[in-house]
Structures are given as C-alpha cells and as structure tokens.
C-alpha cells in the first residue's frame, strides 16, 4: 500500500471549502442562560402611558428604550443596547399596571403593548430598586477609594441615586484573591463582580470569542476562563469599558488616573482605516486611556485592542524630539533652521536635474490637511508626480477611487457581501464585528481568499484560490452563486475589496473587481488598512491623481489655475517604481513622510536597495526606524492626539482628530514641516493655520465641495460626513443619551468632550461656484475664491474636472508560477499585533505578536516529509528565511503562508514584487520534539 497521501478532491485552481449557509444558533446556552432574540420595533405604533404622560411609540420596542427616548431614565446593569436583553440583574424593574392589577416587569426584557401604563417612580418600583441594590452590595467590597472605577461607576452612582441608604446585612463579605489576570491586557477582581453577564455576553454575541463564562453556582459564581485558555481576544478591552463595576480592569490604565484628573477630547482612531470614534484621555499632558464612542454608522462603541491600547506609543521615551542631520556616519541633533536648510539644499540639487529626480513616499498616517500639503508641495515645489502613500500593499488609485462606493452601514445591511480582501479580523477588526453581526442576522457572506480567515466560519461560501488565479475563483463564485446574486437584486451586493496577499501582484484583484463590477448596482467598500490611506488618496498622494479624486490630465487646467503654476507633464511612478528607480540611481532626492519602506514595503530587498540608492533622503517621522536611519535629514513629526485635523475612513467618511497633549521636544505637525520646507525652497504657500488649508481643499477639490469646517462641527455631522455630499449617505443627528443610560458607551455631549478649537469659530468657506453661477466675491483677505464653471465653456472659463471612473480596460491574463513537489506559492497577509511602529512601541502590545512561522497544509507537509516543529528553510529568488513549521489546514494545498512583518522572520525577505506571485522552495533543516 502506497504511503503517498491522497490529494484533496478540490486541489486545483480553486478549492471549495464551504458551500452552505451559516445558520447561527437561536441562542448560546451557558451559565448566563438562554437569551431569545430582542424584539424588533415595527412601523406600527402603540400608545402607552409613561409616568402619567401618554406617548406613542413603535410596537415591539422595549420599555427601557421607549423610556430612554422619552428622556426617562430607568436604572440598569445587565442591559446594553448593542446586545440581546437577558433580564438578569432586575435593576430595571418597573411597575406596569394592567387589567389584573400592577406587577413588576424588567424594562430591558419586555416590549411595550398598546394601553400599557408604566410607572418608573412608584413606591412599588422604588422598593424593588432598594432591594436589588441591597442584595448587590451584600458581598461587594465597597472599596471605592482605591477602585479604578470610582468616580465613573454605575453601581456607585445608582446606589446613591436609587439605593436604600443603608444595608441590613452585617455578615462577613465574600473574599477572593485579587486581582487575577484573565488575559495579557485585562485583570479580574471577582469581589466586585455583580454577575450582570455583560462581559460574557459581549465575548460570545459580539466578538465571537466565547472564552470567558460563569463558573460555579450560588454565591460562588465567578467569571472564569477555560482551563489553560486565557481570554485571548482582539476585543478584550471592550469588556472593561462595558463593565458596570470595577471587576474588569485594563492593565495599562490600572492605578494611572482618576476620572476627575482626566482631560479628554473626542477623536478618531488611527490604528487602521476603519475610523472608529473615540475619546482620548490624558493626565498631566500624557495619554492614559482611549475609550470607544457609540457612532452608529461606524463602530457602535467598540474598539479593537490595538486601537484601545496603542496610545502607549505616543508616550514612548524613544520618540523623535529634535531634527537630525547626517554628519559623516552619524545622525546628530540640529536646529529646525539648519535641518530645513540642509533638506532644501538636497532637494534643490536633485530638482535641478528635473522633477523626476524627486520622489515622495508615505502620507497614509497623516490627517487630510497634512496630506494635501505634501501633495501640493510635491507637484508645485518639488515638480514631481512620483508620490505614493500606499507603499506597495494597496491597489491602483483609480480602482480605489473610481469604483462606486458603499458605506459601512450598506455593507452591514446588504443581502450579499463578497469578501475579496485580507483578513478583516486582523486588518479592519471592527468591520469584522459589523459583518459578523450581519452574518448572524442571516445575510449572505461570500469569501474568495488564498487561505482561511477570521471570517471564514461565518461565510455561506468560501473559495480558496492559488496565487495568480483570483479572477478564476471569482468567475467560479459568480457561476455557483448566481442565484444568490440574482435574489439580492439591484444594489443588493457589496464587495469588500483589498489585497488578499502581499506576495501576489494586485492585477488579479483589479480583474476580479472588473468581473464583479458587472453586477447590477454593485457597490464596493475598500479593504485597505493604512490609517488615513483614503484621505491621502483623496488629497492626491498617488501617481497621476490630484486632490478630489481627479486624474492628472483631467485636472491639469483647474489645478494650474488654482495652484498658480505648472504641474508635472506626466503621471509618476508608484512605490515599486520609485524604489526601482532609486535603486538604479535615478532618484536624486527621496522624501519619506511617515514611511518605513524597508519594513513596510512587501519586497524587503528592493526597499533596502531603493533607500540606499537614493542620493539624498529626507525623512519625516515619529521614531527612528530601518529606513530613516539611512536618511540625510530626519525631521520629528507630531502624531495623533498631538495635532488637530481631519481623517477619512474606508467609506469616505470625514471625521476629526482631537489634540489633547503636547508633541515631544520640538516636533511639528506635517503641514507646518511641508510649508516651511516649501518656504526654504522659495515658495510661500500662504497658510497660517489648518483652517487656511481646509478652505483651499474645499475650494479646489470637487469631492470636498461644500464640506466646510462649520458643517464638520455641526450637530448633524457629529458622526462625520461622507464625501461627496449626498452621494451615499444622509446626514443624521446621532443619538446621544445621558451617560447613565448606556454605561460603558461614552456619550460625548454628556461628558464635556469638545471639538478641537481650530474647528470652532471658523468662518464658513465659500464652496466652488456651480454651473451658471457668478464667481464668489473676494474679501477679508481670504485666498482666491472659486472660479465659475459656465455651461458654454466660454473664453477664460476653467472647468471643474470630472472624478475618476474605474475603466473596463484590458482583462488581465493569469500569470502564476507552477507548483510542483519542490515549488510552492507564497501567501502573506498581516496580523493585528505585528512589528509595526504603534505596536512595537506600546509595551503592553509588543509581546502579543504570534511569532514568525511557516504555515503549511498537512497534505503538503506529508508529501515533503516535514513534521510540525521542524525548522525549515524557505527560499525564493529574493532571499531565504529559516522558520519553524506549523501545520495549518487553513492554508490551501500548493501554497505556504508567512505572516508579514513579524519579529524573527520577515516575509518581505522572500517576496518579489516583479513576479505575479512569489514561488518558494521549502526544506527541513532541523527537527524538534513536539508539534507547533
């Protein structure tokens, strides 16, 4: 009998992993109990009497929700508006009068009924509240003076407001060891727990990581992890925020501050491109905590642990604090005047040989205003179109900007969602929560990926493809799932489009998008992950693209008129082209704006040769890294929470960033650095504030027409503005409740969170004149106003350029290396906790990376005689890496997977961006005992 393994029946161009609908259980059975689905309000109305006032409310609405909307607060602990009601704590008991008399009912669990009379302040209700609170405090340690939750504790607040005033219980309280770690980021103090079940329910219902549950019974009930299994969830910090007592505490915040010591400002998370709304809190000019805000169209109050805890990088002692200038082999501190003069001189020498000798990489970490500043400086001062914010891990700008765009809400509500991107759980984690919720509601998720992802178990169908054959997999999906697409109807399909693998050229994604774009009314949601990459693209930090999603040739006349000078004659190169030119000695000056291509660009060898090959390098950054250590000038930049501005998320939603702490040393915001560098090169951009820059953006960018600071700071735009206005989403007044109404979800209007002062008292800016309008009059020393756009294209008219559109173009021919017994194809994606700047410099997050390894299917490992735990050598045309082997059947046969940018093994050492897909060989070097 042969020992040769039988290949899986689906080995080929596509591997069909799952073709069945995801059917979530009716409820999760645990110590918490079985929770039925929450009753859903309908359009039908009923009449109720609430505390003597007759009100009309939606039929099926929970009593507690109806009361909240009427401005009547009913105390609660277990209830959370983003989770199923369970009626556990009984704090929300209210008196409900009916034909058979009055009874107590949990307001969080029971829907309203026509004619219902609800009494929230009656003697019966008050007695119930006294009793519930008295029992909750029987074993509570009452250690408020030392508890981190003191001052913002709903139990504390509600005891004072609704409690009996004294307890009849004098017995010894229950005692536990305290605190105990349940994860690397969260401590548990069991003495304070009131068994509301919020944490357990969040882990199961919302995050899909049911790694904590109630154990024991009676007064010994406690929140516990499973044996030898920590609460290892990407979303563990949320249980700290929603805990109504001090039972769950975040290690990075423990004993750091008290609520009354904190300053705070509303802001936006910049850890990925999703754009979660946050409140950033500081004490003594140092960041101490980030809290999620419930923005209904975006994050629902949730944050991933990276976004919650990577504020530690802002406080890091190793931050750049002063400019550095190279003297010999050393970078030494210099004044701003000296550093700018040296930088300007190097760029001037390169520019003397033509604008093509200057290139700019980066910008995705910047606010919109700063990205616009660098975009304008590159074109008008450097004279180059060699600009790219994506660093080789994105998609062509015309694809991202030219496809019809969906909002996050539209994706979450779409009958069919196609996932054609990286692992959203790692790269856009709160989008994962939104789409997981959609799958649980019975909607169809279809996935095309080179390997298993965090979303795979929730998909209706998941197709594996081998690198180079993505378009074939999409054709297969369109054929097999045609009925689902037809059933979804016009506009019923949303595609999440990104880069499934960094070891594969983006051509296959472009071809797949072309195939999917033929679906009626289909919309696309970007899967790009860099913080403000969409704002950077909107501001023109891409070759051949000008601010406002306008092509270079289409917008030439318009922008030359407004910018007052000629633009580059032809479209520039992307990151790969820039680094290739630099490696060949064709780049005289390379400007790195928050970019570390040696670590971040997929092809490590090309990036290294490119940075070394550029004759002069200027770097603007927050930390020293592998790239800027090779620079001639390093300029220190302010980061989030240290500067003001706006940012744009994956759906095109503009929100604002708040400033709350001071940048270290003499670090400047990027727009100031760009302005001063331009001045040193002889160009005065005329900006003295961010408001000046945004006024210009709003005037010249077609996408941002009408988006003034006045609009961005209005109540209607509290959750942001999707651009262009009116294209995909309507403005709405976000629901902001009393802070006690939703403990654990920060309600900014009730917590004194203010808009950045540069957005307040900003005069409304004139929008670009529309067809047949007269030019707006100049006045008050403002910059040039918009030019009219006449319909007849008469003499002297400057027509506003049209936005980019995704072109059908020429179909891409599949190109891929052939897999044999010796050759495999490399797949490389990202993980949340990698060696990136924010994680590496956050001491609580840095140890959480999974460790570099080569992952291979059991089928391929057996064929090659490799065992789990072996040290293997992986070799490509670019280089080699020695890694431990892990058996992972989520990896498709014929491929191997290495996570990108992990300490101890860099996939970038192997990736060749010149190839359609990177081929590797694998052989054993050493075998160790045990499996990995």
mmCIF file of C-alpha atoms in Angstrom, residues 128-292:
data_model
loop_
_atom_site.group_PDB
_atom_site.id
_atom_site.type_symbol
_atom_site.label_atom_id
_atom_site.label_comp_id
_atom_site.label_asym_id
_atom_site.label_seq_id
_atom_site.Cartn_x
_atom_site.Cartn_y
_atom_site.Cartn_z
ATOM 1 C CA UNK A 128 -37.785 46.871 44.153
ATOM 2 C CA UNK A 129 -34.816 49.105 43.366
ATOM 3 C CA UNK A 130 -33.885 49.309 47.051
ATOM 4 C CA UNK A 131 -33.997 45.545 47.351
ATOM 5 C CA UNK A 132 -31.935 44.842 44.235
ATOM 6 C CA UNK A 133 -29.211 47.274 45.257
ATOM 7 C CA UNK A 134 -29.165 45.992 48.828
ATOM 8 C CA UNK A 135 -28.559 42.451 47.608
ATOM 9 C CA UNK A 136 -25.934 43.538 45.072
ATOM 10 C CA UNK A 137 -23.960 45.166 47.882
ATOM 11 C CA UNK A 138 -24.148 42.178 50.267
ATOM 12 C CA UNK A 139 -20.746 40.918 49.114
ATOM 13 C CA UNK A 140 -19.447 43.987 47.315
ATOM 14 C CA UNK A 141 -16.164 45.115 48.933
ATOM 15 C CA UNK A 142 -17.127 48.821 48.944
ATOM 16 C CA UNK A 143 -13.515 49.704 48.178
ATOM 17 C CA UNK A 144 -14.437 52.791 46.164
ATOM 18 C CA UNK A 145 -11.488 54.893 47.398
ATOM 19 C CA UNK A 146 -8.986 52.506 45.776
ATOM 20 C CA UNK A 147 -11.079 51.121 42.913
ATOM 21 C CA UNK A 148 -10.136 52.376 39.448
ATOM 22 C CA UNK A 149 -13.822 52.588 38.580
ATOM 23 C CA UNK A 150 -14.506 55.053 41.391
ATOM 24 C CA UNK A 151 -15.992 58.247 40.046
ATOM 25 C CA UNK A 152 -17.365 56.645 36.877
ATOM 26 C CA UNK A 153 -19.049 53.560 38.347
ATOM 27 C CA UNK A 154 -22.732 52.985 37.536
ATOM 28 C CA UNK A 155 -23.121 50.847 40.678
ATOM 29 C CA UNK A 156 -21.770 53.702 42.775
ATOM 30 C CA UNK A 157 -23.932 56.272 41.008
ATOM 31 C CA UNK A 158 -27.126 54.253 41.101
ATOM 32 C CA UNK A 159 -26.665 53.246 44.737
ATOM 33 C CA UNK A 160 -26.537 56.919 45.666
ATOM 34 C CA UNK A 161 -29.474 57.760 43.411
ATOM 35 C CA UNK A 162 -31.769 54.776 43.883
ATOM 36 C CA UNK A 163 -30.427 52.780 46.847
ATOM 37 C CA UNK A 164 -31.904 52.350 50.336
ATOM 38 C CA UNK A 165 -29.176 54.378 52.070
ATOM 39 C CA UNK A 166 -28.105 51.617 54.443
ATOM 40 C CA UNK A 167 -27.950 47.829 54.459
ATOM 41 C CA UNK A 168 -29.388 45.366 56.926
ATOM 42 C CA UNK A 169 -26.577 42.855 56.242
ATOM 43 C CA UNK A 170 -23.623 42.871 58.644
ATOM 44 C CA UNK A 171 -22.131 39.435 57.915
ATOM 45 C CA UNK A 172 -18.551 38.934 56.681
ATOM 46 C CA UNK A 173 -18.260 39.532 52.959
ATOM 47 C CA UNK A 174 -17.029 37.010 50.435
ATOM 48 C CA UNK A 175 -13.292 37.215 49.716
ATOM 49 C CA UNK A 176 -11.263 36.241 46.647
ATOM 50 C CA UNK A 177 -7.700 36.522 45.517
ATOM 51 C CA UNK A 178 -7.459 39.872 43.731
ATOM 52 C CA UNK A 179 -6.831 40.754 41.042
ATOM 53 C CA UNK A 180 -6.186 37.827 38.740
ATOM 54 C CA UNK A 181 -5.171 38.164 35.067
ATOM 55 C CA UNK A 182 -7.609 36.714 32.580
ATOM 56 C CA UNK A 183 -5.553 37.929 29.605
ATOM 57 C CA UNK A 184 -2.409 39.868 28.849
ATOM 58 C CA UNK A 185 -4.402 43.099 28.950
ATOM 59 C CA UNK A 186 -7.240 42.546 31.435
ATOM 60 C CA UNK A 187 -7.339 41.876 35.191
ATOM 61 C CA UNK A 188 -10.358 40.493 37.048
ATOM 62 C CA UNK A 189 -11.356 41.460 40.579
ATOM 63 C CA UNK A 190 -14.001 38.860 41.392
ATOM 64 C CA UNK A 191 -15.032 40.512 44.665
ATOM 65 C CA UNK A 192 -16.515 43.441 42.764
ATOM 66 C CA UNK A 193 -18.405 41.409 40.142
ATOM 67 C CA UNK A 194 -22.219 41.679 40.248
ATOM 68 C CA UNK A 195 -22.792 38.874 37.689
ATOM 69 C CA UNK A 196 -24.517 41.120 35.169
ATOM 70 C CA UNK A 197 -23.117 38.979 32.351
ATOM 71 C CA UNK A 198 -22.172 41.879 30.117
ATOM 72 C CA UNK A 199 -18.603 40.662 29.603
ATOM 73 C CA UNK A 200 -19.621 37.051 28.948
ATOM 74 C CA UNK A 201 -22.316 38.102 26.523
ATOM 75 C CA UNK A 202 -20.056 40.523 24.658
ATOM 76 C CA UNK A 203 -17.384 37.869 24.220
ATOM 77 C CA UNK A 204 -19.924 35.437 22.789
ATOM 78 C CA UNK A 205 -22.511 37.568 20.993
ATOM 79 C CA UNK A 206 -20.469 40.473 19.645
ATOM 80 C CA UNK A 207 -16.840 39.327 19.368
ATOM 81 C CA UNK A 208 -17.476 35.640 18.688
ATOM 82 C CA UNK A 209 -14.747 34.691 21.178
ATOM 83 C CA UNK A 210 -16.622 32.800 23.932
ATOM 84 C CA UNK A 211 -13.501 32.378 26.047
ATOM 85 C CA UNK A 212 -14.985 33.588 29.333
ATOM 86 C CA UNK A 213 -18.099 32.332 31.104
ATOM 87 C CA UNK A 214 -19.649 31.996 34.524
ATOM 88 C CA UNK A 215 -18.366 29.145 36.664
ATOM 89 C CA UNK A 216 -19.652 27.651 39.946
ATOM 90 C CA UNK A 217 -23.092 28.370 41.416
ATOM 91 C CA UNK A 218 -24.803 30.490 44.040
ATOM 92 C CA UNK A 219 -22.616 32.975 45.866
ATOM 93 C CA UNK A 220 -19.532 31.224 44.445
ATOM 94 C CA UNK A 221 -20.422 32.250 40.878
ATOM 95 C CA UNK A 222 -17.486 33.909 39.156
ATOM 96 C CA UNK A 223 -16.341 34.960 35.718
ATOM 97 C CA UNK A 224 -13.687 32.483 34.618
ATOM 98 C CA UNK A 225 -11.638 31.441 31.641
ATOM 99 C CA UNK A 226 -11.443 27.865 30.464
ATOM 100 C CA UNK A 227 -8.547 25.771 31.849
ATOM 101 C CA UNK A 228 -5.221 26.750 30.294
ATOM 102 C CA UNK A 229 -7.015 29.085 27.861
ATOM 103 C CA UNK A 230 -6.633 32.813 28.510
ATOM 104 C CA UNK A 231 -9.132 35.341 27.259
ATOM 105 C CA UNK A 232 -7.109 35.862 24.068
ATOM 106 C CA UNK A 233 -9.441 38.096 22.091
ATOM 107 C CA UNK A 234 -8.684 41.054 19.838
ATOM 108 C CA UNK A 235 -11.564 42.851 21.550
ATOM 109 C CA UNK A 236 -10.908 42.175 25.240
ATOM 110 C CA UNK A 237 -10.693 45.860 26.167
ATOM 111 C CA UNK A 238 -14.396 46.317 25.425
ATOM 112 C CA UNK A 239 -15.387 44.192 28.420
ATOM 113 C CA UNK A 240 -13.502 46.642 30.622
ATOM 114 C CA UNK A 241 -15.413 49.581 29.186
ATOM 115 C CA UNK A 242 -18.861 47.995 29.446
ATOM 116 C CA UNK A 243 -18.330 46.501 32.923
ATOM 117 C CA UNK A 244 -20.648 48.490 35.230
ATOM 118 C CA UNK A 245 -18.327 48.000 38.220
ATOM 119 C CA UNK A 246 -14.587 47.710 38.789
ATOM 120 C CA UNK A 247 -14.465 43.967 38.276
ATOM 121 C CA UNK A 248 -12.655 44.094 34.927
ATOM 122 C CA UNK A 249 -9.728 46.481 34.662
ATOM 123 C CA UNK A 250 -7.306 47.245 31.860
ATOM 124 C CA UNK A 251 -3.722 46.649 32.942
ATOM 125 C CA UNK A 252 -2.363 49.660 31.008
ATOM 126 C CA UNK A 253 -4.753 52.004 32.876
ATOM 127 C CA UNK A 254 -4.736 50.431 36.350
ATOM 128 C CA UNK A 255 -3.793 52.946 39.059
ATOM 129 C CA UNK A 256 -2.854 55.553 36.419
ATOM 130 C CA UNK A 257 -5.506 58.220 37.000
ATOM 131 C CA UNK A 258 -8.938 59.109 38.320
ATOM 132 C CA UNK A 259 -11.789 60.363 36.145
ATOM 133 C CA UNK A 260 -11.683 63.816 37.692
ATOM 134 C CA UNK A 261 -7.980 64.081 36.841
ATOM 135 C CA UNK A 262 -8.549 63.460 33.144
ATOM 136 C CA UNK A 263 -8.793 65.836 30.244
ATOM 137 C CA UNK A 264 -10.492 64.361 27.216
ATOM 138 C CA UNK A 265 -11.362 65.173 23.648
ATOM 139 C CA UNK A 266 -13.392 63.355 21.033
ATOM 140 C CA UNK A 267 -11.258 61.971 18.222
ATOM 141 C CA UNK A 268 -10.881 59.173 15.681
ATOM 142 C CA UNK A 269 -8.792 56.015 15.994
ATOM 143 C CA UNK A 270 -5.859 55.935 13.571
ATOM 144 C CA UNK A 271 -4.768 52.332 14.120
ATOM 145 C CA UNK A 272 -6.431 51.219 10.879
ATOM 146 C CA UNK A 273 -8.600 52.752 8.168
ATOM 147 C CA UNK A 274 -11.985 51.918 9.709
ATOM 148 C CA UNK A 275 -12.225 55.220 11.581
ATOM 149 C CA UNK A 276 -13.682 54.247 14.969
ATOM 150 C CA UNK A 277 -14.875 57.193 17.006
ATOM 151 C CA UNK A 278 -13.045 57.557 20.303
ATOM 152 C CA UNK A 279 -12.464 59.744 23.315
ATOM 153 C CA UNK A 280 -8.790 60.252 24.069
ATOM 154 C CA UNK A 281 -7.992 60.954 27.720
ATOM 155 C CA UNK A 282 -4.863 62.441 29.240
ATOM 156 C CA UNK A 283 -3.483 63.365 32.621
ATOM 157 C CA UNK A 284 -0.500 65.658 33.222
ATOM 158 C CA UNK A 285 -0.005 66.026 29.463
ATOM 159 C CA UNK A 286 0.308 62.270 28.938
ATOM 160 C CA UNK A 287 -2.159 59.914 27.277
ATOM 161 C CA UNK A 288 -3.614 57.390 29.706
ATOM 162 C CA UNK A 289 -6.703 55.907 28.059
ATOM 163 C CA UNK A 290 -8.753 55.587 24.878
ATOM 164 C CA UNK A 291 -12.483 54.871 25.076
ATOM 165 C CA UNK A 292 -14.906 53.940 22.318
#
